[in-house]
Amino acid sequence: MATGEQHPDEPTPDAPAPAADDGRPGSSAAPEGRADEAALTARAGDTLVVQRADGSIHEPNGDGEPTMTLAETMHASRHHEHPGDLEPPQRIALPPVITLLLGIAGGVVAIAGMRQVSSIVAPTFLAVTLLIAVYPLHKALRRVVPSALSALVLVILLYGILASLVAGIALAAAQFATELAKPTYSDTYSDLVDGAIDLLAGFGVTQDQIIDGLNSFDLTSLSGVASSAVDALTGTTSLLLFLLTVIIFLAMDAGGFPRRIDAIHRSRPDVADALVDFGTRVRKYWIVSTIFGIIVAVIDYVALLALGVPLAATFGLLAFITNYIPNVGFVLGLVPPAFIALLDGGLSTMLWVIGIYCVANFVIQSILQPKFTGDAVGINATTAFLSLVFWAFVFGALGALLAIPFTLLVKSLLIDRDPRSRWINQFIASAPDDSSSAQPV
């Protein structure tokens, strides 16, 4: 060997002697105290990894790569990948049929659950929507009076409205039952039945068939139905007390609603925007429905008064209340005055009542009211009717009254908030948006 040359395997004079154990397989035993740390050694590609007793991985070469388990390192080695480049696990997609069936099953369970708690959910939602409707008044009062006094005024106002409506319905039902019990109407009813029998006999219907069909119906039974309605309304004391309690707590918390919405907006802006949109729509719905309900009630009252139909004020109040029920509310407000008009003034008076009610309802609710509501509701007549049937099935009478607000809540949170679901608006909206993501057929 030449002078000055050095064998590659020989250490330089300045280099320290190699360690007795480098931690690789086949080397001498690990130093005392490290046997529990270097429990297992494996080589992944060119990277030396050591699995300690606690399951973590130590990389003696200090290349700075993230610590991994031995199984992940060996998996990366088999696929010729760097240990830090592992792909995340893929989500397993269910077949569309299974997804649809699971969605239907979940919906059925949710509906059954809502029906079980309808006595709590429906009154609470009514209180929430009413508070939303009068919330601008609460904000205005807070500028001039303390927050507690503003909340008290809000509670008195809302409870006064609810108590007046319930008392008005009970009074109307009681007066209707009393009117039907008059003896003069019984004679008129008998004459009408005789005339109907003669008319139907000309079409081949026998008298026995007609009498059998009418035996189960008389004015006494109809009066009993009205009396039962009065009893049911007077039994709503517990409902009113529950509503009063909910309104009190909501009014106490109303001052913090803007801060809560701001807090939600910081983390979930889409949810916050949907809630604000729902509040705006439902407030406009209640206000516009109330204004046009008053207009319809005044027109019906004046018409009934001019025709000499008894209980004109009672039927005007009934028209105002039923105006909140979409589609069928008009029919519910028409049948009682038309029947009384038939008994009191004859067929011609009844036809006049029906004609005036139909014209007023068509002009106001079908032409004028939509122009003022604009996109406040934003659902077509078919959707409104199906919503009425569905929510009445779930929540009963209050569901019929709150059909539109419930639908607005679902629309804002589940359809308008999610861009992937906005195509549904093409089927339920009163004026579909041409700029939506749905493609023309």
CSV table of N, CA and C in Angstrom, one decimal, residues 20-145:
chain,number,residue,atom,x,y,z
A,20,ALA,N,-20.0,-0.4,19.2
A,20,ALA,CA,-20.0,-1.8,19.2
A,20,ALA,C,-21.3,-2.4,18.6
A,21,ASP,N,-22.4,-1.6,18.7
A,21,ASP,CA,-23.7,-2.1,18.2
A,21,ASP,C,-24.4,-1.0,17.5
A,22,ASP,N,-24.7,-1.2,16.2
A,22,ASP,CA,-25.4,-0.2,15.4
A,22,ASP,C,-26.9,-0.4,15.4
A,23,GLY,N,-27.4,-1.4,16.1
A,23,GLY,CA,-28.8,-1.6,16.2
A,23,GLY,C,-29.4,-2.4,15.0
A,24,ARG,N,-28.5,-3.0,14.1
A,24,ARG,CA,-29.0,-3.7,12.9
A,24,ARG,C,-29.0,-5.2,13.2
A,25,PRO,N,-29.9,-5.9,12.4
A,25,PRO,CA,-29.9,-7.3,12.7
A,25,PRO,C,-28.6,-8.0,12.4
A,26,GLY,N,-28.2,-8.9,13.2
A,26,GLY,CA,-27.0,-9.6,13.1
A,26,GLY,C,-25.9,-8.9,13.9
A,27,SER,N,-26.0,-7.8,14.4
A,27,SER,CA,-25.0,-7.1,15.2
A,27,SER,C,-25.0,-7.6,16.6
A,28,SER,N,-24.1,-7.2,17.4
A,28,SER,CA,-24.1,-7.6,18.8
A,28,SER,C,-25.2,-7.1,19.5
A,29,ALA,N,-25.5,-7.6,20.7
A,29,ALA,CA,-26.7,-7.3,21.5
A,29,ALA,C,-26.6,-5.8,21.9
A,30,ALA,N,-27.8,-5.2,22.0
A,30,ALA,CA,-27.9,-3.8,22.4
A,30,ALA,C,-27.4,-3.6,23.7
A,31,PRO,N,-26.9,-2.3,23.9
A,31,PRO,CA,-26.4,-2.0,25.3
A,31,PRO,C,-27.5,-2.2,26.3
A,32,GLU,N,-27.0,-2.4,27.6
A,32,GLU,CA,-27.9,-2.6,28.7
A,32,GLU,C,-28.8,-1.3,28.9
A,33,GLY,N,-30.1,-1.5,29.1
A,33,GLY,CA,-31.0,-0.4,29.3
A,33,GLY,C,-31.7,0.0,28.0
A,34,ARG,N,-31.3,-0.6,26.8
A,34,ARG,CA,-32.0,-0.2,25.5
A,34,ARG,C,-32.7,-1.4,24.9
A,35,ALA,N,-32.7,-2.5,25.6
A,35,ALA,CA,-33.3,-3.7,25.1
A,35,ALA,C,-34.8,-3.6,25.0
A,36,ASP,N,-35.4,-2.8,25.9
A,36,ASP,CA,-36.9,-2.6,25.8
A,36,ASP,C,-37.2,-1.6,24.8
A,37,GLU,N,-36.2,-0.8,24.3
A,37,GLU,CA,-36.5,0.3,23.3
A,37,GLU,C,-36.3,-0.2,21.9
A,38,ALA,N,-35.3,-1.0,21.6
A,38,ALA,CA,-35.1,-1.5,20.3
A,38,ALA,C,-35.6,-2.9,20.2
A,39,ALA,N,-36.9,-3.1,20.3
A,39,ALA,CA,-37.6,-4.4,20.4
A,39,ALA,C,-37.6,-5.0,19.0
A,40,LEU,N,-37.7,-4.2,17.9
A,40,LEU,CA,-37.9,-4.8,16.6
A,40,LEU,C,-37.3,-3.8,15.6
A,41,THR,N,-36.6,-4.4,14.6
A,41,THR,CA,-35.9,-3.5,13.6
A,41,THR,C,-36.4,-4.0,12.3
A,42,ALA,N,-36.7,-3.1,11.4
A,42,ALA,CA,-37.0,-3.4,10.0
A,42,ALA,C,-36.5,-2.4,9.0
A,43,ARG,N,-36.3,-2.8,7.8
A,43,ARG,CA,-35.7,-1.9,6.8
A,43,ARG,C,-36.8,-1.7,5.7
A,44,ALA,N,-37.2,-0.5,5.5
A,44,ALA,CA,-38.2,-0.1,4.5
A,44,ALA,C,-37.5,0.7,3.4
A,45,GLY,N,-37.2,0.1,2.2
A,45,GLY,CA,-36.4,0.7,1.2
A,45,GLY,C,-35.0,0.9,1.7
A,46,ASP,N,-34.5,2.2,1.7
A,46,ASP,CA,-33.2,2.5,2.3
A,46,ASP,C,-33.3,3.2,3.6
A,47,THR,N,-34.5,3.2,4.2
A,47,THR,CA,-34.7,3.9,5.5
A,47,THR,C,-34.7,2.9,6.6
A,48,LEU,N,-33.9,3.1,7.6
A,48,LEU,CA,-33.8,2.1,8.8
A,48,LEU,C,-34.8,2.6,9.8
A,49,VAL,N,-35.7,1.7,10.2
A,49,VAL,CA,-36.7,2.0,11.2
A,49,VAL,C,-36.7,1.0,12.3
A,50,VAL,N,-36.9,1.5,13.5
A,50,VAL,CA,-36.9,0.6,14.7
A,50,VAL,C,-38.2,0.8,15.4
A,51,GLN,N,-38.9,-0.3,15.7
A,51,GLN,CA,-40.1,-0.2,16.5
A,51,GLN,C,-39.8,-0.4,17.9
A,52,ARG,N,-40.2,0.6,18.7
A,52,ARG,CA,-40.0,0.5,20.1
A,52,ARG,C,-41.0,-0.4,20.8
A,53,ALA,N,-40.8,-0.6,22.1
A,53,ALA,CA,-41.8,-1.4,22.9
A,53,ALA,C,-43.1,-0.8,22.9
A,54,ASP,N,-43.2,0.6,22.9
A,54,ASP,CA,-44.6,1.2,23.0
A,54,ASP,C,-45.3,1.3,21.6
A,55,GLY,N,-44.7,0.7,20.6
A,55,GLY,CA,-45.3,0.7,19.3
A,55,GLY,C,-44.9,1.8,18.3
A,56,SER,N,-44.2,2.8,18.8
A,56,SER,CA,-43.8,3.9,17.9
A,56,SER,C,-42.6,3.5,17.1
A,57,ILE,N,-42.2,4.4,16.1
A,57,ILE,CA,-41.1,4.1,15.2
A,57,ILE,C,-40.0,5.1,15.4
A,58,HIS,N,-38.8,4.6,15.6
A,58,HIS,CA,-37.6,5.5,15.7
A,58,HIS,C,-36.8,5.4,14.4
A,59,GLU,N,-36.3,6.5,13.9
A,59,GLU,CA,-35.5,6.5,12.7
A,59,GLU,C,-34.1,6.9,13.0
A,60,PRO,N,-33.2,6.0,13.2
A,60,PRO,CA,-31.9,6.4,13.7
A,60,PRO,C,-31.1,7.3,12.7
A,61,ASN,N,-31.4,7.2,11.4
A,61,ASN,CA,-30.7,8.0,10.5
A,61,ASN,C,-31.0,9.5,10.5
A,62,GLY,N,-32.1,9.9,11.2
A,62,GLY,CA,-32.4,11.3,11.4
A,62,GLY,C,-32.8,12.0,10.2
A,63,ASP,N,-33.5,11.4,9.3
A,63,ASP,CA,-33.9,12.1,8.0
A,63,ASP,C,-35.1,13.0,8.2
A,64,GLY,N,-35.7,13.0,9.4
A,64,GLY,CA,-36.8,13.9,9.7
A,64,GLY,C,-38.2,13.5,9.2
A,65,GLU,N,-38.3,12.2,8.7
A,65,GLU,CA,-39.6,11.8,8.2
A,65,GLU,C,-40.5,11.5,9.4
A,66,PRO,N,-41.8,11.6,9.2
A,66,PRO,CA,-42.8,11.5,10.3
A,66,PRO,C,-42.7,10.0,10.8
A,67,THR,N,-43.0,9.9,12.1
A,67,THR,CA,-43.0,8.6,12.7
A,67,THR,C,-44.2,7.8,12.3
A,68,MET,N,-44.0,6.5,12.0
A,68,MET,CA,-45.1,5.7,11.5
A,68,MET,C,-45.0,4.3,12.2
A,69,THR,N,-46.1,3.6,12.1
A,69,THR,CA,-46.1,2.2,12.7
A,69,THR,C,-45.4,1.3,11.7
A,70,LEU,N,-45.0,0.2,12.2
A,70,LEU,CA,-44.3,-0.7,11.4
A,70,LEU,C,-45.1,-1.3,10.2
A,71,ALA,N,-46.4,-1.5,10.5
A,71,ALA,CA,-47.3,-2.0,9.4
A,71,ALA,C,-47.4,-1.0,8.3
A,72,GLU,N,-47.5,0.3,8.6
A,72,GLU,CA,-47.6,1.3,7.6
A,72,GLU,C,-46.3,1.4,6.8
A,73,THR,N,-45.2,1.3,7.5
A,73,THR,CA,-43.9,1.4,6.8
A,73,THR,C,-43.7,0.2,5.8
A,74,MET,N,-44.1,-1.0,6.2
A,74,MET,CA,-43.9,-2.1,5.3
A,74,MET,C,-44.9,-2.0,4.2
A,75,HIS,N,-46.1,-1.5,4.4
A,75,HIS,CA,-47.1,-1.3,3.3
A,75,HIS,C,-46.5,-0.3,2.3
A,76,ALA,N,-45.9,0.8,2.8
A,76,ALA,CA,-45.3,1.7,1.8
A,76,ALA,C,-44.1,1.1,1.1
A,77,SER,N,-43.4,0.2,1.7
A,77,SER,CA,-42.2,-0.4,1.1
A,77,SER,C,-42.7,-1.3,0.0
A,78,ARG,N,-43.8,-2.0,0.2
A,78,ARG,CA,-44.3,-3.0,-0.8
A,78,ARG,C,-44.8,-2.2,-2.0
A,79,HIS,N,-45.3,-1.0,-1.9
A,79,HIS,CA,-45.8,-0.2,-3.0
A,79,HIS,C,-44.8,0.8,-3.5
A,80,HIS,N,-43.6,0.7,-3.0
A,80,HIS,CA,-42.5,1.6,-3.5
A,80,HIS,C,-42.9,3.0,-3.3
A,81,GLU,N,-43.5,3.3,-2.1
A,81,GLU,CA,-43.9,4.7,-1.8
A,81,GLU,C,-43.1,5.1,-0.6
A,82,HIS,N,-43.0,6.4,-0.5
A,82,HIS,CA,-42.4,7.0,0.7
A,82,HIS,C,-43.4,6.9,1.8
A,83,PRO,N,-43.0,6.6,3.1
A,83,PRO,CA,-44.0,6.5,4.2
A,83,PRO,C,-44.8,7.7,4.4
A,84,GLY,N,-44.4,8.9,4.1
A,84,GLY,CA,-45.2,10.0,4.3
A,84,GLY,C,-46.2,10.3,3.2
A,85,ASP,N,-46.3,9.5,2.1
A,85,ASP,CA,-47.2,9.7,1.0
A,85,ASP,C,-48.3,8.7,1.0
A,86,LEU,N,-48.7,8.2,2.1
A,86,LEU,CA,-49.8,7.2,2.1
A,86,LEU,C,-51.1,7.9,1.8
A,87,GLU,N,-52.0,7.3,1.0
A,87,GLU,CA,-53.3,7.9,0.7
A,87,GLU,C,-54.3,7.7,1.8
A,88,PRO,N,-55.2,8.6,2.0
A,88,PRO,CA,-56.2,8.4,3.1
A,88,PRO,C,-57.2,7.3,2.6
A,89,PRO,N,-57.8,6.6,3.6
A,89,PRO,CA,-58.7,5.5,3.2
A,89,PRO,C,-59.9,6.1,2.4
A,90,GLN,N,-60.4,5.3,1.4
A,90,GLN,CA,-61.5,5.7,0.6
A,90,GLN,C,-62.8,5.4,1.2
A,91,ARG,N,-63.8,6.3,1.0
A,91,ARG,CA,-65.1,6.1,1.6
A,91,ARG,C,-65.9,5.1,0.7
A,92,ILE,N,-66.6,4.2,1.3
A,92,ILE,CA,-67.4,3.2,0.6
A,92,ILE,C,-68.7,3.8,0.2
A,93,ALA,N,-69.0,3.8,-1.0
A,93,ALA,CA,-70.3,4.4,-1.5
A,93,ALA,C,-71.4,3.3,-1.5
A,94,LEU,N,-72.5,3.6,-0.9
A,94,LEU,CA,-73.6,2.7,-1.0
A,94,LEU,C,-74.4,2.8,-2.3
A,95,PRO,N,-75.0,1.7,-2.7
A,95,PRO,CA,-75.8,1.8,-3.9
A,95,PRO,C,-77.0,2.8,-3.7
A,96,PRO,N,-77.4,3.4,-4.8
A,96,PRO,CA,-78.5,4.4,-4.7
A,96,PRO,C,-79.7,3.9,-4.1
A,97,VAL,N,-80.1,2.6,-4.4
A,97,VAL,CA,-81.3,2.1,-3.9
A,97,VAL,C,-81.2,2.0,-2.4
A,98,ILE,N,-80.1,1.5,-1.9
A,98,ILE,CA,-79.9,1.4,-0.4
A,98,ILE,C,-80.0,2.8,0.2
A,99,THR,N,-79.3,3.7,-0.4
A,99,THR,CA,-79.4,5.1,0.2
A,99,THR,C,-80.8,5.6,0.2
A,100,LEU,N,-81.6,5.4,-0.8
A,100,LEU,CA,-82.9,5.8,-0.9
A,100,LEU,C,-83.8,5.2,0.2
A,101,LEU,N,-83.6,3.9,0.4
A,101,LEU,CA,-84.4,3.1,1.4
A,101,LEU,C,-84.0,3.6,2.8
A,102,LEU,N,-82.7,3.8,3.0
A,102,LEU,CA,-82.3,4.3,4.3
A,102,LEU,C,-82.9,5.7,4.6
A,103,GLY,N,-82.9,6.6,3.6
A,103,GLY,CA,-83.5,7.9,3.7
A,103,GLY,C,-85.0,7.8,4.1
A,104,ILE,N,-85.7,6.9,3.4
A,104,ILE,CA,-87.1,6.8,3.6
A,104,ILE,C,-87.4,6.2,5.0
A,105,ALA,N,-86.6,5.3,5.4
A,105,ALA,CA,-86.7,4.7,6.8
A,105,ALA,C,-86.5,5.8,7.8
A,106,GLY,N,-85.4,6.6,7.6
A,106,GLY,CA,-85.1,7.6,8.6
A,106,GLY,C,-86.2,8.7,8.6
A,107,GLY,N,-86.8,9.0,7.5
A,107,GLY,CA,-87.9,9.9,7.4
A,107,GLY,C,-89.2,9.4,8.2
A,108,VAL,N,-89.5,8.1,8.0
A,108,VAL,CA,-90.6,7.5,8.7
A,108,VAL,C,-90.4,7.6,10.2
A,109,VAL,N,-89.2,7.3,10.7
A,109,VAL,CA,-88.9,7.3,12.1
A,109,VAL,C,-89.0,8.7,12.6
A,110,ALA,N,-88.5,9.7,11.8
A,110,ALA,CA,-88.6,11.1,12.3
A,110,ALA,C,-90.0,11.6,12.4
A,111,ILE,N,-90.8,11.2,11.4
A,111,ILE,CA,-92.2,11.6,11.4
A,111,ILE,C,-92.9,11.0,12.6
A,112,ALA,N,-92.7,9.7,12.9
A,112,ALA,CA,-93.3,9.1,14.1
A,112,ALA,C,-92.9,9.8,15.3
A,113,GLY,N,-91.6,10.1,15.4
A,113,GLY,CA,-91.1,10.8,16.6
A,113,GLY,C,-91.8,12.2,16.8
A,114,MET,N,-91.9,13.0,15.7
A,114,MET,CA,-92.6,14.3,15.8
A,114,MET,C,-94.0,14.2,16.2
A,115,ARG,N,-94.7,13.1,15.7
A,115,ARG,CA,-96.1,13.0,16.1
A,115,ARG,C,-96.2,12.7,17.6
A,116,GLN,N,-95.2,12.0,18.2
A,116,GLN,CA,-95.3,11.7,19.6
A,116,GLN,C,-95.1,13.0,20.5
A,117,VAL,N,-94.3,13.9,19.9
A,117,VAL,CA,-94.0,15.1,20.7
A,117,VAL,C,-94.7,16.3,20.1
A,118,SER,N,-95.8,16.1,19.3
A,118,SER,CA,-96.5,17.2,18.6
A,118,SER,C,-97.0,18.2,19.6
A,119,SER,N,-97.5,17.8,20.8
A,119,SER,CA,-98.0,18.7,21.8
A,119,SER,C,-97.0,19.7,22.3
A,120,ILE,N,-95.7,19.4,22.1
A,120,ILE,CA,-94.6,20.3,22.5
A,120,ILE,C,-94.1,21.1,21.4
A,121,VAL,N,-93.8,20.4,20.3
A,121,VAL,CA,-93.1,21.0,19.1
A,121,VAL,C,-94.0,22.1,18.5
A,122,ALA,N,-95.3,21.7,18.2
A,122,ALA,CA,-96.1,22.7,17.5
A,122,ALA,C,-96.4,24.0,18.2
A,123,PRO,N,-96.8,23.9,19.5
A,123,PRO,CA,-96.9,25.2,20.2
A,123,PRO,C,-95.6,26.0,20.4
A,124,THR,N,-94.5,25.3,20.6
A,124,THR,CA,-93.2,26.0,20.7
A,124,THR,C,-92.9,26.7,19.4
A,125,PHE,N,-93.1,26.0,18.2
A,125,PHE,CA,-92.8,26.6,16.9
A,125,PHE,C,-93.7,27.8,16.7
A,126,LEU,N,-95.0,27.7,17.1
A,126,LEU,CA,-95.9,28.8,17.0
A,126,LEU,C,-95.4,30.0,17.7
A,127,ALA,N,-95.0,29.8,19.0
A,127,ALA,CA,-94.4,30.9,19.8
A,127,ALA,C,-93.2,31.5,19.1
A,128,VAL,N,-92.3,30.7,18.6
A,128,VAL,CA,-91.1,31.2,17.9
A,128,VAL,C,-91.4,32.0,16.7
A,129,THR,N,-92.4,31.6,15.9
A,129,THR,CA,-92.7,32.3,14.7
A,129,THR,C,-93.4,33.6,15.0
A,130,LEU,N,-94.3,33.6,16.0
A,130,LEU,CA,-94.9,34.8,16.4
A,130,LEU,C,-93.9,35.8,17.0
A,131,LEU,N,-92.9,35.3,17.8
A,131,LEU,CA,-91.9,36.2,18.3
A,131,LEU,C,-91.1,36.8,17.2
A,132,ILE,N,-90.8,36.0,16.1
A,132,ILE,CA,-90.1,36.5,15.0
A,132,ILE,C,-90.8,37.6,14.3
A,133,ALA,N,-92.2,37.5,14.2
A,133,ALA,CA,-93.0,38.4,13.6
A,133,ALA,C,-93.0,39.8,14.3
A,134,VAL,N,-93.0,39.8,15.6
A,134,VAL,CA,-93.0,41.1,16.3
A,134,VAL,C,-91.6,41.5,16.8
A,135,TYR,N,-90.6,40.8,16.4
A,135,TYR,CA,-89.2,41.1,16.9
A,135,TYR,C,-88.8,42.6,16.6
A,136,PRO,N,-89.1,43.1,15.4
A,136,PRO,CA,-88.8,44.5,15.1
A,136,PRO,C,-89.4,45.5,16.2
A,137,LEU,N,-90.6,45.2,16.7
A,137,LEU,CA,-91.1,46.0,17.8
A,137,LEU,C,-90.3,45.9,19.0
A,138,HIS,N,-89.8,44.7,19.3
A,138,HIS,CA,-89.0,44.5,20.5
A,138,HIS,C,-87.7,45.4,20.4
A,139,LYS,N,-87.1,45.4,19.2
A,139,LYS,CA,-85.8,46.1,19.0
A,139,LYS,C,-86.1,47.6,19.1
A,140,ALA,N,-87.2,48.1,18.6
A,140,ALA,CA,-87.6,49.5,18.7
A,140,ALA,C,-87.8,49.9,20.2
A,141,LEU,N,-88.5,49.1,20.9
A,141,LEU,CA,-88.7,49.4,22.3
A,141,LEU,C,-87.5,49.4,23.2
A,142,ARG,N,-86.5,48.5,22.8
A,142,ARG,CA,-85.3,48.5,23.6
A,142,ARG,C,-84.4,49.8,23.5
A,143,ARG,N,-84.7,50.6,22.5
A,143,ARG,CA,-84.0,51.8,22.4
A,143,ARG,C,-84.5,52.9,23.3
A,144,VAL,N,-85.7,52.7,23.9
A,144,VAL,CA,-86.3,53.8,24.7
A,144,VAL,C,-86.6,53.3,26.1
A,145,VAL,N,-86.7,51.9,26.3
A,145,VAL,CA,-87.1,51.4,27.6
A,145,VAL,C,-86.1,50.3,27.9
